[in-house]
Short mmCIF file of C-alpha atoms in Angstrom, two decimals:
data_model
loop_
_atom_site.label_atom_id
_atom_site.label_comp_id
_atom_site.label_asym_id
_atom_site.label_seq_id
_atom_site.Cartn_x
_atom_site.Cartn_y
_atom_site.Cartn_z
CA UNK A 1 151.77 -0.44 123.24
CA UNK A 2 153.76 2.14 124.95
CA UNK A 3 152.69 5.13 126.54
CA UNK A 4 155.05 7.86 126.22
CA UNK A 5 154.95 11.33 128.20
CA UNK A 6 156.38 14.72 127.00
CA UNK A 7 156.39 18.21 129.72
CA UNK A 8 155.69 21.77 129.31
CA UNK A 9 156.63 24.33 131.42
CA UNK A 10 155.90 28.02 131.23
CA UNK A 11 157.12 30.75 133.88
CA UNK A 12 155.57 34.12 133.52
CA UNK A 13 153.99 36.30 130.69
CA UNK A 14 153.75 35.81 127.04
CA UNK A 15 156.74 37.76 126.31
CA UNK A 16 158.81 38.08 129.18
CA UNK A 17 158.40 34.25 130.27
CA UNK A 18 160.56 31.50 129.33
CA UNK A 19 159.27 27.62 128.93
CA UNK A 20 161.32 24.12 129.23
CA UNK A 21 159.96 21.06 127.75
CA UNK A 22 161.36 17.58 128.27
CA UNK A 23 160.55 14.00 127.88
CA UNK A 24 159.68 10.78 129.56
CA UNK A 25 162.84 9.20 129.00
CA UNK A 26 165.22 12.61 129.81
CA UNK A 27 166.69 12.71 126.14
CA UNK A 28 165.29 16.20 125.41
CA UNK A 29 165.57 18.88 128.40
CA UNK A 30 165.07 21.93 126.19
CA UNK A 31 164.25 25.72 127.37
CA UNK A 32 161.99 27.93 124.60
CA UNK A 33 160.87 31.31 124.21
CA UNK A 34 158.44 33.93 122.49
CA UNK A 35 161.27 34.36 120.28
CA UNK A 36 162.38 31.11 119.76
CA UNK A 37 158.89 30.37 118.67
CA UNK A 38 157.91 33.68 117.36
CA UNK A 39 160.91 35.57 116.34
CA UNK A 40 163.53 33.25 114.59
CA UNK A 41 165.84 32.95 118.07
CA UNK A 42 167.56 29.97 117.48
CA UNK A 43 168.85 30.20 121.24
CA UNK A 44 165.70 27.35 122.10
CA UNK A 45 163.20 25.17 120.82
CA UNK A 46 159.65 25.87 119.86
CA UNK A 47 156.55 23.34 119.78
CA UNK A 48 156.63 23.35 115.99
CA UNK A 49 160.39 22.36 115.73
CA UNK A 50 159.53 19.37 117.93
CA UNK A 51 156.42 18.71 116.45
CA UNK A 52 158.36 18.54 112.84
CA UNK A 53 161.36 16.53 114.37
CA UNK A 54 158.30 14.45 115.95
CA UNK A 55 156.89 14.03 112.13
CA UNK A 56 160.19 13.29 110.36
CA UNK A 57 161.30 10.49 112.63
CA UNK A 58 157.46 8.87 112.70
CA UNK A 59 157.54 9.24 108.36
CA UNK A 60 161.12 8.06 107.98
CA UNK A 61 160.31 5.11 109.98
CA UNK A 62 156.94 4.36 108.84
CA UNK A 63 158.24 4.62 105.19
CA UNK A 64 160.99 2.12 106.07
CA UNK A 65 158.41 -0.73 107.20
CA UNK A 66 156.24 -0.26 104.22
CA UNK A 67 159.50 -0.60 102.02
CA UNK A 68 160.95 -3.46 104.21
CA UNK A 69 157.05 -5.19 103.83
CA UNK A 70 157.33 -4.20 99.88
CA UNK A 71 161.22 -6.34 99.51
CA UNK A 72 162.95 -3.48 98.94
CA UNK A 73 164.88 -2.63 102.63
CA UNK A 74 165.93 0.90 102.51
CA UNK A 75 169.57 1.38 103.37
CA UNK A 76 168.64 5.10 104.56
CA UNK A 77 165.28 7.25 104.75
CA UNK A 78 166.18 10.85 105.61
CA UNK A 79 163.07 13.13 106.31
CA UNK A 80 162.41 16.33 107.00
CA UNK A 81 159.39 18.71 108.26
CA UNK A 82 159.14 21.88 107.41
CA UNK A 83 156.34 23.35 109.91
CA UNK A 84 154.78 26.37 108.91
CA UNK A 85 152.86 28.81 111.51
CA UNK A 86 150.18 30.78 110.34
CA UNK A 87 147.69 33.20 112.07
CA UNK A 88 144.36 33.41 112.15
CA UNK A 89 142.51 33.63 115.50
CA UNK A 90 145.88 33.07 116.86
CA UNK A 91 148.55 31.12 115.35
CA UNK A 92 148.35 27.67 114.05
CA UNK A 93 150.18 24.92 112.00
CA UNK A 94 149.12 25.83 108.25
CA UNK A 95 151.18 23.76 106.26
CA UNK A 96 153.71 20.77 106.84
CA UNK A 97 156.05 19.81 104.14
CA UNK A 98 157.58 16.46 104.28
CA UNK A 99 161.11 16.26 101.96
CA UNK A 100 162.10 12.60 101.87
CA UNK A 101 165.59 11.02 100.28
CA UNK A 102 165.28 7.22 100.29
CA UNK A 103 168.41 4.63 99.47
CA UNK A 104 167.54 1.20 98.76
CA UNK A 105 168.85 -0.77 96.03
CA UNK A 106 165.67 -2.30 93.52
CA UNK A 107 163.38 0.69 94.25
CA UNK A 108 161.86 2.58 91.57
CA UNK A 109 160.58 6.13 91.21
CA UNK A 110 157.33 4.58 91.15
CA UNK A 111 157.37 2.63 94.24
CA UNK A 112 158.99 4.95 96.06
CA UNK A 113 156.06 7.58 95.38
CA UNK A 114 152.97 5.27 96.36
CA UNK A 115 155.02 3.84 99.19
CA UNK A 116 155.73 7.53 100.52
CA UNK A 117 152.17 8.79 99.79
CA UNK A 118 150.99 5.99 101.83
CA UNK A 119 153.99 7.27 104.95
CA UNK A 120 152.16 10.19 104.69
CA UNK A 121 148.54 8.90 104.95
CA UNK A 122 149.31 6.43 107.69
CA UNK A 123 151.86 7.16 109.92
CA UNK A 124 150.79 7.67 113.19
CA UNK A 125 152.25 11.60 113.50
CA UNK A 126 150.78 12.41 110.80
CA UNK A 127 147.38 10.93 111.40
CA UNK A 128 147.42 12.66 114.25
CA UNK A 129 148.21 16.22 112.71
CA UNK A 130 145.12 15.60 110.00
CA UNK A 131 143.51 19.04 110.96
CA UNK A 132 147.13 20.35 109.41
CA UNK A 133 145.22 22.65 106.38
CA UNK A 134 147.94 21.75 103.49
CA UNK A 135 150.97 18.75 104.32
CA UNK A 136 152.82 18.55 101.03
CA UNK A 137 155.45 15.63 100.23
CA UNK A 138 158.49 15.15 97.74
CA UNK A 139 160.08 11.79 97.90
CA UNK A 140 163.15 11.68 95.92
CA UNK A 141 165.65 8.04 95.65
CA UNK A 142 169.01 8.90 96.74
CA UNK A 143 171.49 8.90 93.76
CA UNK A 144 168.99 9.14 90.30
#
């Protein structure tokens, strides 16, 4: 399997520093802030943004194999994570909530739920954010 490395950097105080993360294969080279993570400055990243763009891609992906596995081949799985900080002892992820829109031709509304339930249980993002308090899911077929 692969091994895959991600960077942090952070330059000076809690407030007044600044942070870049970036990846093994240089397709993110992003800057963040306190207030990008903190204050709703959209001018960088946060952990939490990647950490949902992390989740998304794993669940939209995972979901697609399980369908694939299941005959029905999805022509599109489009995921997002909603990451929600909370603070207690310091800040931490409280909540994650996973909106899914699936299009694949033969799927009902009842395979599409147990197939995304089980995206949720077993992809490897998410098994890995299991300490998450609450991670909530609505799977919805695209076009009913």
């Amino acid at each position: 399997m692969a091994n895959n490395t991600g960077t942090g950097v952070w330059e000076g105080g809690l407030k007044d520093g600044k942070g870049t993360v970036s990846t093994q294969s240089g397709t993110l080279d992003a800057r963040y802030s306190f207030g990008s993570r903190f204050e709703e400055d959209m001018t960088g990243t946060n952990p939490e943004e990647l950490v949902g763009a992390a989740h998304a891609g794993c669940f939209s992906m995972f979901l697609s194999s399980l369908l694939e596995n299941a005959g029905k081949k999805a022509t599109s799985v489009r995921t997002q994570a909603k990451v929600f900080l909370g603070q207690e002892n310091g800040p931490f992820i409280r909540r994650i909530d996973l909106t899914t829109e699936v299009e694949a031709s033969g799927l009902s509304n009842d395979e599409l739920q147990e197939l995304a339930q089980k995206a949720k249980e077993g992809c490897p993002i998410s098994r890995a954010l299991a300490s998450v308090p609450e991670m909530n899911l609505t799977a919805t077929l695209k076009g009913a």
